[in-house]
Amino acid sequence: MTRKNLSVTQSNELTEATYSLELQSKRVIWLCLMQRYHKKETNNLNPLFTISVNDYANMFGVSTSTASRDVKKAVDLLSEKAITFHVHDQDYEVIKRPWLAEAGAKSGWGEWNIEFNHKIMPYIAGLTSRFTTYNLYDCGKLKSVNTIRLYECLCQYRSTGVFTATHEWLVDRFELPKSQAQNRAEMRRTFIEQSVKNINKNTMLKVVFSEDLDGRFVFNFQFNDSKLPK
């Protein structure tokens, strides 16, 4: 697979979920999603994945020693964190569950086996008609997880080129810090403006944002495929 064709596919439930992670954990999740969708799996909801330090180093352009530290940090953080899914067709409106059931390192092999909580696998890998695909080479150059998550939301609406969100929705889904949650202008200055600038600089997207009469943030965007690597 060439760098141009590296892609990640995830359910819209994951794109729209409430969670906060650091970059290392987000990258490990990407590697898991790539394993799921670029291999022929007999059981698409198998929660067990193997993460190689060498794969991480090669994918994200870091040294092996940095990759080893990053993967360990990622697994530690995922072991401590939970994710909240927003569902409206079951008994609950929201479901909060831990990311991982188990994680184990293979000493001397430079690998980690991680097992996701089997109850979140349908939302991670159980694709129906609601899913988002985006270019890993593209978003892999973004260093802020909240910027990455905004990029994922934009890609979800690729067919229309318009994504609209309220201040409250962004605060809830991205678990933004208190300073941004309580101060709309601060969120716009330190999150939205900076994120749009970085997305425009580092990805195929060209984004322009504004606010409508109801105070919602409106992101209009288009793709420029000429920015893809050859």
PDB file of C-alpha atoms in Angstrom:
ATOM      1  CA  MET A   1       0.000   0.000   0.000  1.00  0.00           C
ATOM      2  CA  THR A   2       1.441   3.393  -0.985  1.00  0.00           C
ATOM      3  CA  ARG A   3       1.419   6.410   1.307  1.00  0.00           C
ATOM      4  CA  LYS A   4      -1.143   7.978  -0.984  1.00  0.00           C
ATOM      5  CA  ASN A   5      -3.600   5.171  -0.296  1.00  0.00           C
ATOM      6  CA  LEU A   6      -3.194   4.888   3.465  1.00  0.00           C
ATOM      7  CA  SER A   7      -6.647   5.347   4.907  1.00  0.00           C
ATOM      8  CA  VAL A   8      -8.655   4.803   8.055  1.00  0.00           C
ATOM      9  CA  THR A   9     -12.308   3.819   8.141  1.00  0.00           C
ATOM     10  CA  GLN A  10     -14.331   4.220  11.311  1.00  0.00           C
ATOM     11  CA  SER A  11     -17.969   4.215  12.275  1.00  0.00           C
ATOM     12  CA  ASN A  12     -19.748   7.550  12.581  1.00  0.00           C
ATOM     13  CA  GLU A  13     -20.609   6.523  16.135  1.00  0.00           C
ATOM     14  CA  LEU A  14     -16.891   6.689  16.920  1.00  0.00           C
ATOM     15  CA  THR A  15     -16.501  10.007  15.093  1.00  0.00           C
ATOM     16  CA  GLU A  16     -19.372  11.483  17.123  1.00  0.00           C
ATOM     17  CA  ALA A  17     -18.473   9.919  20.478  1.00  0.00           C
ATOM     18  CA  THR A  18     -17.401  11.802  23.594  1.00  0.00           C
ATOM     19  CA  TYR A  19     -13.798  11.159  24.582  1.00  0.00           C
ATOM     20  CA  SER A  20     -10.458  12.811  25.166  1.00  0.00           C
ATOM     21  CA  LEU A  21      -7.150  11.134  24.344  1.00  0.00           C
ATOM     22  CA  GLU A  22      -3.568  12.142  23.770  1.00  0.00           C
ATOM     23  CA  LEU A  23      -1.924  11.858  20.367  1.00  0.00           C
ATOM     24  CA  GLN A  24      -0.128   8.589  21.107  1.00  0.00           C
ATOM     25  CA  SER A  25      -3.381   6.803  21.939  1.00  0.00           C
ATOM     26  CA  LYS A  26      -5.097   8.200  18.869  1.00  0.00           C
ATOM     27  CA  ARG A  27      -2.286   6.875  16.704  1.00  0.00           C
ATOM     28  CA  VAL A  28      -2.541   3.400  18.232  1.00  0.00           C
ATOM     29  CA  ILE A  29      -6.280   3.379  17.521  1.00  0.00           C
ATOM     30  CA  TRP A  30      -5.511   4.307  13.897  1.00  0.00           C
ATOM     31  CA  LEU A  31      -3.153   1.338  13.597  1.00  0.00           C
ATOM     32  CA  CYS A  32      -5.889  -0.930  14.946  1.00  0.00           C
ATOM     33  CA  LEU A  33      -8.481   0.446  12.533  1.00  0.00           C
ATOM     34  CA  MET A  34      -6.081  -0.034   9.621  1.00  0.00           C
ATOM     35  CA  GLN A  35      -5.557  -3.662  10.617  1.00  0.00           C
ATOM     36  CA  ARG A  36      -9.288  -4.227  10.652  1.00  0.00           C
ATOM     37  CA  TYR A  37     -10.087  -2.741   7.260  1.00  0.00           C
ATOM     38  CA  HIS A  38      -7.035  -3.648   5.217  1.00  0.00           C
ATOM     39  CA  LYS A  39      -7.034  -7.348   6.051  1.00  0.00           C
ATOM     40  CA  LYS A  40      -9.582 -10.040   5.330  1.00  0.00           C
ATOM     41  CA  GLU A  41     -10.873 -10.881   8.782  1.00  0.00           C
ATOM     42  CA  THR A  42     -13.111 -13.847   9.405  1.00  0.00           C
ATOM     43  CA  ASN A  43     -14.493 -12.091  12.482  1.00  0.00           C
ATOM     44  CA  ASN A  44     -14.725  -8.335  12.002  1.00  0.00           C
ATOM     45  CA  LEU A  45     -15.586  -7.807  15.665  1.00  0.00           C
ATOM     46  CA  ASN A  46     -12.582  -9.664  17.092  1.00  0.00           C
ATOM     47  CA  PRO A  47     -11.380  -7.257  19.837  1.00  0.00           C
ATOM     48  CA  LEU A  48      -7.719  -8.401  19.824  1.00  0.00           C
ATOM     49  CA  PHE A  49      -5.037  -6.393  18.002  1.00  0.00           C
ATOM     50  CA  THR A  50      -1.243  -6.541  17.865  1.00  0.00           C
ATOM     51  CA  ILE A  51       0.596  -3.204  17.822  1.00  0.00           C
ATOM     52  CA  SER A  52       4.211  -3.248  16.637  1.00  0.00           C
ATOM     53  CA  VAL A  53       6.661  -0.610  17.803  1.00  0.00           C
ATOM     54  CA  ASN A  54       8.349  -0.776  14.394  1.00  0.00           C
ATOM     55  CA  ASP A  55       5.044  -0.196  12.591  1.00  0.00           C
ATOM     56  CA  TYR A  56       4.378   2.830  14.789  1.00  0.00           C
ATOM     57  CA  ALA A  57       7.876   4.210  14.146  1.00  0.00           C
ATOM     58  CA  ASN A  58       7.595   3.747  10.370  1.00  0.00           C
ATOM     59  CA  MET A  59       4.069   5.128  10.143  1.00  0.00           C
ATOM     60  CA  PHE A  60       4.650   8.284  12.154  1.00  0.00           C
ATOM     61  CA  GLY A  61       8.290   8.989  11.389  1.00  0.00           C
ATOM     62  CA  VAL A  62       9.756   8.649  14.881  1.00  0.00           C
ATOM     63  CA  SER A  63      12.707   6.677  16.257  1.00  0.00           C
ATOM     64  CA  THR A  64      12.225   3.179  17.621  1.00  0.00           C
ATOM     65  CA  SER A  65      12.943   4.357  21.149  1.00  0.00           C
ATOM     66  CA  THR A  66      10.356   7.135  20.842  1.00  0.00           C
ATOM     67  CA  ALA A  67       7.863   4.699  19.342  1.00  0.00           C
ATOM     68  CA  SER A  68       8.405   2.272  22.228  1.00  0.00           C
ATOM     69  CA  ARG A  69       7.677   5.017  24.768  1.00  0.00           C
ATOM     70  CA  ASP A  70       4.715   6.285  22.744  1.00  0.00           C
ATOM     71  CA  VAL A  71       3.044   2.887  22.433  1.00  0.00           C
ATOM     72  CA  LYS A  72       3.465   2.170  26.152  1.00  0.00           C
ATOM     73  CA  LYS A  73       2.020   5.582  27.023  1.00  0.00           C
ATOM     74  CA  ALA A  74      -0.846   5.038  24.588  1.00  0.00           C
ATOM     75  CA  VAL A  75      -1.753   1.674  26.071  1.00  0.00           C
ATOM     76  CA  ASP A  76      -1.523   3.016  29.634  1.00  0.00           C
ATOM     77  CA  LEU A  77      -3.856   5.908  28.797  1.00  0.00           C
ATOM     78  CA  LEU A  78      -6.357   3.734  26.923  1.00  0.00           C
ATOM     79  CA  SER A  79      -6.420   1.393  29.921  1.00  0.00           C
ATOM     80  CA  GLU A  80      -7.467   4.287  32.153  1.00  0.00           C
ATOM     81  CA  LYS A  81      -9.960   6.016  29.850  1.00  0.00           C
ATOM     82  CA  ALA A  82     -13.599   5.513  28.877  1.00  0.00           C
ATOM     83  CA  ILE A  83     -15.579   6.521  25.800  1.00  0.00           C
ATOM     84  CA  THR A  84     -19.199   7.653  25.648  1.00  0.00           C
ATOM     85  CA  PHE A  85     -21.326   6.733  22.622  1.00  0.00           C
ATOM     86  CA  HIS A  86     -24.477   8.656  21.781  1.00  0.00           C
ATOM     87  CA  VAL A  87     -27.131   6.169  20.700  1.00  0.00           C
ATOM     88  CA  HIS A  88     -30.811   6.826  20.124  1.00  0.00           C
ATOM     89  CA  ASP A  89     -32.165   3.479  18.960  1.00  0.00           C
ATOM     90  CA  GLN A  90     -31.610   1.376  22.075  1.00  0.00           C
ATOM     91  CA  ASP A  91     -32.561   1.527  25.740  1.00  0.00           C
ATOM     92  CA  TYR A  92     -30.152   4.388  26.457  1.00  0.00           C
ATOM     93  CA  GLU A  93     -29.307   7.737  24.912  1.00  0.00           C
ATOM     94  CA  VAL A  94     -25.666   7.480  25.996  1.00  0.00           C
ATOM     95  CA  ILE A  95     -23.476   4.500  26.822  1.00  0.00           C
ATOM     96  CA  LYS A  96     -20.156   4.951  28.632  1.00  0.00           C
ATOM     97  CA  ARG A  97     -17.680   2.083  28.511  1.00  0.00           C
ATOM     98  CA  PRO A  98     -13.932   1.589  29.074  1.00  0.00           C
ATOM     99  CA  TRP A  99     -11.783   1.371  25.947  1.00  0.00           C
ATOM    100  CA  LEU A 100      -9.787  -1.754  26.823  1.00  0.00           C
ATOM    101  CA  ALA A 101     -10.423  -5.113  28.418  1.00  0.00           C
ATOM    102  CA  GLU A 102      -6.756  -6.123  28.579  1.00  0.00           C
ATOM    103  CA  ALA A 103      -3.302  -5.175  27.324  1.00  0.00           C
ATOM    104  CA  GLY A 104      -0.080  -7.162  27.409  1.00  0.00           C
ATOM    105  CA  ALA A 105       3.481  -6.525  26.236  1.00  0.00           C
ATOM    106  CA  LYS A 106       5.593  -9.165  24.516  1.00  0.00           C
ATOM    107  CA  SER A 107       8.964  -8.741  26.182  1.00  0.00           C
ATOM    108  CA  GLY A 108      11.770  -8.466  23.627  1.00  0.00           C
ATOM    109  CA  TRP A 109       9.382  -8.548  20.656  1.00  0.00           C
ATOM    110  CA  GLY A 110       8.543  -4.859  20.537  1.00  0.00           C
ATOM    111  CA  GLU A 111       4.837  -5.661  20.407  1.00  0.00           C
ATOM    112  CA  TRP A 112       1.729  -5.096  22.462  1.00  0.00           C
ATOM    113  CA  ASN A 113      -1.413  -7.184  22.330  1.00  0.00           C
ATOM    114  CA  ILE A 114      -4.401  -5.041  23.175  1.00  0.00           C
ATOM    115  CA  GLU A 115      -7.953  -6.226  23.574  1.00  0.00           C
ATOM    116  CA  PHE A 116     -10.706  -3.665  23.235  1.00  0.00           C
ATOM    117  CA  ASN A 117     -13.783  -3.919  25.401  1.00  0.00           C
ATOM    118  CA  HIS A 118     -15.934  -6.254  23.309  1.00  0.00           C
ATOM    119  CA  LYS A 119     -18.999  -4.077  23.974  1.00  0.00           C
ATOM    120  CA  ILE A 120     -17.502  -1.139  22.072  1.00  0.00           C
ATOM    121  CA  MET A 121     -16.358  -3.180  19.079  1.00  0.00           C
ATOM    122  CA  PRO A 122     -19.682  -2.803  17.191  1.00  0.00           C
ATOM    123  CA  TYR A 123     -19.167   0.974  17.339  1.00  0.00           C
ATOM    124  CA  ILE A 124     -15.530   0.750  16.268  1.00  0.00           C
ATOM    125  CA  ALA A 125     -15.607  -1.934  13.601  1.00  0.00           C
ATOM    126  CA  GLY A 126     -19.216  -2.919  13.035  1.00  0.00           C
ATOM    127  CA  LEU A 127     -19.719  -0.800   9.949  1.00  0.00           C
ATOM    128  CA  THR A 128     -23.172  -0.402   8.467  1.00  0.00           C
ATOM    129  CA  SER A 129     -24.019   2.498   6.174  1.00  0.00           C
ATOM    130  CA  ARG A 130     -22.723   5.092   8.627  1.00  0.00           C
ATOM    131  CA  PHE A 131     -18.970   5.353   8.412  1.00  0.00           C
ATOM    132  CA  THR A 132     -16.209   7.840   7.693  1.00  0.00           C
ATOM    133  CA  THR A 133     -13.051   7.248   5.664  1.00  0.00           C
ATOM    134  CA  TYR A 134     -10.115   9.625   5.737  1.00  0.00           C
ATOM    135  CA  ASN A 135      -6.492   9.690   4.629  1.00  0.00           C
ATOM    136  CA  LEU A 136      -3.987   8.717   7.337  1.00  0.00           C
ATOM    137  CA  TYR A 137      -1.056  10.410   5.605  1.00  0.00           C
ATOM    138  CA  ASP A 138      -3.187  13.538   5.580  1.00  0.00           C
ATOM    139  CA  CYS A 139      -4.403  13.668   9.183  1.00  0.00           C
ATOM    140  CA  GLY A 140      -1.213  12.026  10.489  1.00  0.00           C
ATOM    141  CA  LYS A 141       0.520  15.396  10.121  1.00  0.00           C
ATOM    142  CA  LEU A 142      -1.853  16.969  12.652  1.00  0.00           C
ATOM    143  CA  LYS A 143      -0.463  17.040  16.195  1.00  0.00           C
ATOM    144  CA  SER A 144      -3.516  18.064  18.212  1.00  0.00           C
ATOM    145  CA  VAL A 145      -6.106  15.382  18.939  1.00  0.00           C
ATOM    146  CA  ASN A 146      -8.919  17.951  19.010  1.00  0.00           C
ATOM    147  CA  THR A 147      -7.826  19.220  15.592  1.00  0.00           C
ATOM    148  CA  ILE A 148      -7.758  15.623  14.366  1.00  0.00           C
ATOM    149  CA  ARG A 149     -11.257  15.044  15.698  1.00  0.00           C
ATOM    150  CA  LEU A 150     -12.526  18.176  13.947  1.00  0.00           C
ATOM    151  CA  TYR A 151     -10.893  16.903  10.739  1.00  0.00           C
ATOM    152  CA  GLU A 152     -12.704  13.561  11.170  1.00  0.00           C
ATOM    153  CA  CYS A 153     -16.025  15.378  11.603  1.00  0.00           C
ATOM    154  CA  LEU A 154     -15.426  17.316   8.403  1.00  0.00           C
ATOM    155  CA  CYS A 155     -14.601  14.120   6.511  1.00  0.00           C
ATOM    156  CA  GLN A 156     -17.882  12.636   7.729  1.00  0.00           C
ATOM    157  CA  TYR A 157     -19.682  15.329   5.711  1.00  0.00           C
ATOM    158  CA  ARG A 158     -17.535  15.066   2.616  1.00  0.00           C
ATOM    159  CA  SER A 159     -20.581  14.579   0.373  1.00  0.00           C
ATOM    160  CA  THR A 160     -22.018  17.994   1.290  1.00  0.00           C
ATOM    161  CA  GLY A 161     -18.884  19.955   2.147  1.00  0.00           C
ATOM    162  CA  VAL A 162     -20.613  21.524   5.161  1.00  0.00           C
ATOM    163  CA  PHE A 163     -20.328  20.655   8.847  1.00  0.00           C
ATOM    164  CA  THR A 164     -22.296  22.562  11.498  1.00  0.00           C
ATOM    165  CA  ALA A 165     -21.874  22.302  15.260  1.00  0.00           C
ATOM    166  CA  THR A 166     -22.864  24.237  18.338  1.00  0.00           C
ATOM    167  CA  HIS A 167     -20.444  25.403  20.983  1.00  0.00           C
ATOM    168  CA  GLU A 168     -22.060  22.974  23.445  1.00  0.00           C
ATOM    169  CA  TRP A 169     -21.728  20.012  21.063  1.00  0.00           C
ATOM    170  CA  LEU A 170     -18.008  20.599  20.516  1.00  0.00           C
ATOM    171  CA  VAL A 171     -17.383  21.055  24.245  1.00  0.00           C
ATOM    172  CA  ASP A 172     -19.216  17.820  25.051  1.00  0.00           C
ATOM    173  CA  ARG A 173     -17.862  15.560  22.307  1.00  0.00           C
ATOM    174  CA  PHE A 174     -14.235  16.700  22.480  1.00  0.00           C
ATOM    175  CA  GLU A 175     -14.227  17.186  26.281  1.00  0.00           C
ATOM    176  CA  LEU A 176     -12.717  20.637  25.808  1.00  0.00           C
ATOM    177  CA  PRO A 177     -11.013  22.325  28.775  1.00  0.00           C
ATOM    178  CA  LYS A 178     -12.954  24.508  31.191  1.00  0.00           C
ATOM    179  CA  SER A 179     -11.529  27.730  29.769  1.00  0.00           C
ATOM    180  CA  GLN A 180     -12.993  26.921  26.339  1.00  0.00           C
ATOM    181  CA  ALA A 181     -16.224  25.489  27.727  1.00  0.00           C
ATOM    182  CA  GLN A 182     -17.001  28.653  29.684  1.00  0.00           C
ATOM    183  CA  ASN A 183     -15.711  31.192  27.171  1.00  0.00           C
ATOM    184  CA  ARG A 184     -16.966  30.911  23.599  1.00  0.00           C
ATOM    185  CA  ALA A 185     -14.531  33.523  22.292  1.00  0.00           C
ATOM    186  CA  GLU A 186     -11.640  31.679  23.924  1.00  0.00           C
ATOM    187  CA  MET A 187     -12.709  28.421  22.285  1.00  0.00           C
ATOM    188  CA  ARG A 188     -12.959  30.104  18.906  1.00  0.00           C
ATOM    189  CA  ARG A 189      -9.524  31.715  19.250  1.00  0.00           C
ATOM    190  CA  THR A 190      -7.544  28.839  20.767  1.00  0.00           C
ATOM    191  CA  PHE A 191      -9.321  25.841  19.244  1.00  0.00           C
ATOM    192  CA  ILE A 192     -11.342  26.578  16.106  1.00  0.00           C
ATOM    193  CA  GLU A 193      -9.127  29.207  14.500  1.00  0.00           C
ATOM    194  CA  GLN A 194      -5.935  27.267  15.248  1.00  0.00           C
ATOM    195  CA  SER A 195      -7.453  23.974  14.096  1.00  0.00           C
ATOM    196  CA  VAL A 196      -8.722  25.395  10.809  1.00  0.00           C
ATOM    197  CA  LYS A 197      -5.310  26.968  10.189  1.00  0.00           C
ATOM    198  CA  ASN A 198      -3.535  23.643  10.765  1.00  0.00           C
ATOM    199  CA  ILE A 199      -6.042  21.644   8.704  1.00  0.00           C
ATOM    200  CA  ASN A 200      -5.668  24.062   5.790  1.00  0.00           C
ATOM    201  CA  LYS A 201      -1.871  23.903   6.022  1.00  0.00           C
ATOM    202  CA  ASN A 202      -1.378  20.175   6.498  1.00  0.00           C
ATOM    203  CA  THR A 203      -4.266  18.346   4.812  1.00  0.00           C
ATOM    204  CA  MET A 204      -6.173  18.138   1.553  1.00  0.00           C
ATOM    205  CA  LEU A 205      -8.982  20.220   3.001  1.00  0.00           C
ATOM    206  CA  LYS A 206      -9.560  23.899   2.408  1.00  0.00           C
ATOM    207  CA  VAL A 207     -11.827  25.082   5.223  1.00  0.00           C
ATOM    208  CA  VAL A 208     -13.641  28.361   5.820  1.00  0.00           C
ATOM    209  CA  PHE A 209     -15.687  28.779   8.995  1.00  0.00           C
ATOM    210  CA  SER A 210     -18.304  31.268  10.115  1.00  0.00           C
ATOM    211  CA  GLU A 211     -21.174  31.581  12.587  1.00  0.00           C
ATOM    212  CA  ASP A 212     -24.827  31.531  11.591  1.00  0.00           C
ATOM    213  CA  LEU A 213     -27.655  33.605  13.060  1.00  0.00           C
ATOM    214  CA  ASP A 214     -28.252  30.967  15.745  1.00  0.00           C
ATOM    215  CA  GLY A 215     -24.616  31.096  16.861  1.00  0.00           C
ATOM    216  CA  ARG A 216     -23.667  27.723  15.415  1.00  0.00           C
ATOM    217  CA  PHE A 217     -20.231  27.218  13.904  1.00  0.00           C
ATOM    218  CA  VAL A 218     -20.459  26.472  10.181  1.00  0.00           C
ATOM    219  CA  PHE A 219     -17.499  24.857   8.408  1.00  0.00           C
ATOM    220  CA  ASN A 220     -17.536  24.969   4.604  1.00  0.00           C
ATOM    221  CA  PHE A 221     -14.797  22.924   2.986  1.00  0.00           C
ATOM    222  CA  GLN A 222     -13.572  21.233  -0.162  1.00  0.00           C
ATOM    223  CA  PHE A 223     -10.918  18.644  -0.954  1.00  0.00           C
ATOM    224  CA  ASN A 224      -7.802  19.350  -2.987  1.00  0.00           C
ATOM    225  CA  ASP A 225      -6.531  15.957  -4.166  1.00  0.00           C
ATOM    226  CA  SER A 226      -3.456  17.582  -5.726  1.00  0.00           C
ATOM    227  CA  LYS A 227      -1.996  17.868  -2.216  1.00  0.00           C
ATOM    228  CA  LEU A 228      -1.810  14.085  -1.851  1.00  0.00           C
ATOM    229  CA  PRO A 229       1.705  12.559  -1.989  1.00  0.00           C
ATOM    230  CA  LYS A 230       2.698  10.973  -5.272  1.00  0.00           C
TER     231      LYS A 230
END
